[in-house]
């Protein structure tokens, strides 16, 4: 599996930043700029398999994603994972100890805690959908921003959008493989319980997908951040840095 990976800094600890479904590692750009002056160590920012500039694959289970990330890390290397949405679930699976990685802590924000049968059916239908092509970059960018939850947060000419689109023969498509959504939906309680690391969960008070009462059933000390929605690393990167400083490291 070929992953696109960007690294910043050096030395311990290692912070791994995992993006959410349909997005890519470029979404952490402004957050990394805020983080580097305040937190020492190495920062690893991959595009997950099937997303952005990384290769597509046949399988997209959380275990496959976790194994991909483990391959980027040295045995015994102290690791903290900051994961958004699906990236949070992958970070918790990585922290299970099943992948030979020493995860010290996981900060998972905006991780969907419950799935209805209708939501899972919709994801399964989208996973089987054929590639959708767009005649203009503008139309493709609009679609990318909507499916990644970044609409009204980023401009169409953002580097995140550039990494989320592929141009071929004068047409555009989303870089993310439609099948990536097939991983969603395993019991969240089991993923949290299996993590052998400090777990910090958080959500925004205006997030339409995640409620604080759901998260507090998984982690009683889960945080609710007032006035924020689903993409904290874009909406208020400084607030996320503060949570890392105060609750994770």
PDB file of C-alpha atoms in Angstrom, residues 129-226:
ATOM      1  CA  UNK A 129     -21.520   3.518  -6.645  1.00  0.00           C
ATOM      2  CA  UNK A 130     -19.548   3.988  -9.886  1.00  0.00           C
ATOM      3  CA  UNK A 131     -17.049   6.806 -10.272  1.00  0.00           C
ATOM      4  CA  UNK A 132     -18.772  10.134 -10.813  1.00  0.00           C
ATOM      5  CA  UNK A 133     -17.068  12.447 -13.304  1.00  0.00           C
ATOM      6  CA  UNK A 134     -17.448  16.219 -13.489  1.00  0.00           C
ATOM      7  CA  UNK A 135     -16.946  18.407 -16.544  1.00  0.00           C
ATOM      8  CA  UNK A 136     -15.495  21.287 -14.519  1.00  0.00           C
ATOM      9  CA  UNK A 137     -13.150  21.521 -11.571  1.00  0.00           C
ATOM     10  CA  UNK A 138     -15.600  23.871  -9.883  1.00  0.00           C
ATOM     11  CA  UNK A 139     -18.340  21.228  -9.876  1.00  0.00           C
ATOM     12  CA  UNK A 140     -15.942  18.577  -8.582  1.00  0.00           C
ATOM     13  CA  UNK A 141     -14.669  20.927  -5.869  1.00  0.00           C
ATOM     14  CA  UNK A 142     -18.211  21.680  -4.742  1.00  0.00           C
ATOM     15  CA  UNK A 143     -18.908  17.955  -4.437  1.00  0.00           C
ATOM     16  CA  UNK A 144     -15.680  17.302  -2.529  1.00  0.00           C
ATOM     17  CA  UNK A 145     -16.334  20.062  -0.011  1.00  0.00           C
ATOM     18  CA  UNK A 146     -19.851  18.792   0.587  1.00  0.00           C
ATOM     19  CA  UNK A 147     -19.042  15.085   1.069  1.00  0.00           C
ATOM     20  CA  UNK A 148     -16.023  15.836   3.288  1.00  0.00           C
ATOM     21  CA  UNK A 149     -18.034  18.185   5.522  1.00  0.00           C
ATOM     22  CA  UNK A 150     -15.803  21.138   4.629  1.00  0.00           C
ATOM     23  CA  UNK A 151     -18.381  23.179   2.738  1.00  0.00           C
ATOM     24  CA  UNK A 152     -18.281  26.865   3.827  1.00  0.00           C
ATOM     25  CA  UNK A 153     -15.056  26.202   5.747  1.00  0.00           C
ATOM     26  CA  UNK A 154     -12.565  26.082   2.863  1.00  0.00           C
ATOM     27  CA  UNK A 155     -12.311  27.831  -0.482  1.00  0.00           C
ATOM     28  CA  UNK A 156     -12.574  25.785  -3.704  1.00  0.00           C
ATOM     29  CA  UNK A 157      -8.920  26.589  -4.496  1.00  0.00           C
ATOM     30  CA  UNK A 158      -7.699  25.294  -1.111  1.00  0.00           C
ATOM     31  CA  UNK A 159      -4.763  22.811  -1.075  1.00  0.00           C
ATOM     32  CA  UNK A 160      -7.166  20.391   0.624  1.00  0.00           C
ATOM     33  CA  UNK A 161      -9.413  20.492  -2.431  1.00  0.00           C
ATOM     34  CA  UNK A 162      -6.418  20.099  -4.752  1.00  0.00           C
ATOM     35  CA  UNK A 163      -5.439  16.919  -2.884  1.00  0.00           C
ATOM     36  CA  UNK A 164      -9.038  15.693  -2.995  1.00  0.00           C
ATOM     37  CA  UNK A 165      -9.476  15.844  -6.776  1.00  0.00           C
ATOM     38  CA  UNK A 166      -8.026  13.971  -9.746  1.00  0.00           C
ATOM     39  CA  UNK A 167      -8.055  15.334 -13.305  1.00  0.00           C
ATOM     40  CA  UNK A 168      -8.085  12.922 -16.257  1.00  0.00           C
ATOM     41  CA  UNK A 169      -8.767  13.712 -19.882  1.00  0.00           C
ATOM     42  CA  UNK A 170     -10.297  17.104 -19.215  1.00  0.00           C
ATOM     43  CA  UNK A 171     -12.674  15.811 -16.535  1.00  0.00           C
ATOM     44  CA  UNK A 172     -12.458  15.668 -12.737  1.00  0.00           C
ATOM     45  CA  UNK A 173     -13.390  13.115 -10.081  1.00  0.00           C
ATOM     46  CA  UNK A 174     -12.976  12.861  -6.336  1.00  0.00           C
ATOM     47  CA  UNK A 175      -9.703  11.256  -5.286  1.00  0.00           C
ATOM     48  CA  UNK A 176     -11.381   9.291  -2.480  1.00  0.00           C
ATOM     49  CA  UNK A 177     -12.496   5.790  -3.439  1.00  0.00           C
ATOM     50  CA  UNK A 178     -16.254   5.449  -2.965  1.00  0.00           C
ATOM     51  CA  UNK A 179     -15.720   2.159  -1.116  1.00  0.00           C
ATOM     52  CA  UNK A 180     -13.873   3.868   1.769  1.00  0.00           C
ATOM     53  CA  UNK A 181     -17.168   4.389   3.591  1.00  0.00           C
ATOM     54  CA  UNK A 182     -17.695   0.631   3.844  1.00  0.00           C
ATOM     55  CA  UNK A 183     -15.526   0.564   7.001  1.00  0.00           C
ATOM     56  CA  UNK A 184     -17.947   2.584   9.108  1.00  0.00           C
ATOM     57  CA  UNK A 185     -20.267   1.122  11.662  1.00  0.00           C
ATOM     58  CA  UNK A 186     -18.454  -1.410  13.931  1.00  0.00           C
ATOM     59  CA  UNK A 187     -19.496  -1.208  17.596  1.00  0.00           C
ATOM     60  CA  UNK A 188     -17.832   1.943  18.911  1.00  0.00           C
ATOM     61  CA  UNK A 189     -17.977   0.675  22.499  1.00  0.00           C
ATOM     62  CA  UNK A 190     -15.727  -2.237  21.601  1.00  0.00           C
ATOM     63  CA  UNK A 191     -13.167  -0.018  19.877  1.00  0.00           C
ATOM     64  CA  UNK A 192     -12.938   2.296  22.884  1.00  0.00           C
ATOM     65  CA  UNK A 193     -12.770  -0.596  25.350  1.00  0.00           C
ATOM     66  CA  UNK A 194      -9.972  -2.291  23.403  1.00  0.00           C
ATOM     67  CA  UNK A 195      -7.705   0.779  23.401  1.00  0.00           C
ATOM     68  CA  UNK A 196      -4.706   0.310  25.711  1.00  0.00           C
ATOM     69  CA  UNK A 197      -3.986   4.025  25.946  1.00  0.00           C
ATOM     70  CA  UNK A 198      -5.303   7.222  27.433  1.00  0.00           C
ATOM     71  CA  UNK A 199      -8.482   8.072  25.510  1.00  0.00           C
ATOM     72  CA  UNK A 200      -9.827  11.614  25.232  1.00  0.00           C
ATOM     73  CA  UNK A 201     -13.066  12.101  23.278  1.00  0.00           C
ATOM     74  CA  UNK A 202     -14.502  15.445  22.230  1.00  0.00           C
ATOM     75  CA  UNK A 203     -17.230  16.988  20.105  1.00  0.00           C
ATOM     76  CA  UNK A 204     -18.597  20.406  19.275  1.00  0.00           C
ATOM     77  CA  UNK A 205     -21.873  21.712  20.637  1.00  0.00           C
ATOM     78  CA  UNK A 206     -23.046  22.428  17.075  1.00  0.00           C
ATOM     79  CA  UNK A 207     -22.003  19.123  15.534  1.00  0.00           C
ATOM     80  CA  UNK A 208     -25.064  17.596  13.805  1.00  0.00           C
ATOM     81  CA  UNK A 209     -23.517  14.100  13.796  1.00  0.00           C
ATOM     82  CA  UNK A 210     -22.246  13.611  17.355  1.00  0.00           C
ATOM     83  CA  UNK A 211     -23.814  14.426  20.724  1.00  0.00           C
ATOM     84  CA  UNK A 212     -21.911  14.809  23.971  1.00  0.00           C
ATOM     85  CA  UNK A 213     -24.250  12.438  25.848  1.00  0.00           C
ATOM     86  CA  UNK A 214     -23.360   9.683  23.374  1.00  0.00           C
ATOM     87  CA  UNK A 215     -19.645  10.252  23.857  1.00  0.00           C
ATOM     88  CA  UNK A 216     -19.932  10.386  27.639  1.00  0.00           C
ATOM     89  CA  UNK A 217     -21.426   6.914  27.627  1.00  0.00           C
ATOM     90  CA  UNK A 218     -18.105   5.823  26.116  1.00  0.00           C
ATOM     91  CA  UNK A 219     -15.842   8.169  28.087  1.00  0.00           C
ATOM     92  CA  UNK A 220     -17.383   9.988  31.082  1.00  0.00           C
ATOM     93  CA  UNK A 221     -14.875  12.856  30.834  1.00  0.00           C
ATOM     94  CA  UNK A 222     -15.568  13.571  27.141  1.00  0.00           C
ATOM     95  CA  UNK A 223     -15.346  17.266  26.228  1.00  0.00           C
ATOM     96  CA  UNK A 224     -17.961  19.454  24.555  1.00  0.00           C
ATOM     97  CA  UNK A 225     -16.523  22.534  22.859  1.00  0.00           C
ATOM     98  CA  UNK A 226     -18.970  25.413  22.687  1.00  0.00           C
TER      99      UNK A 226
END
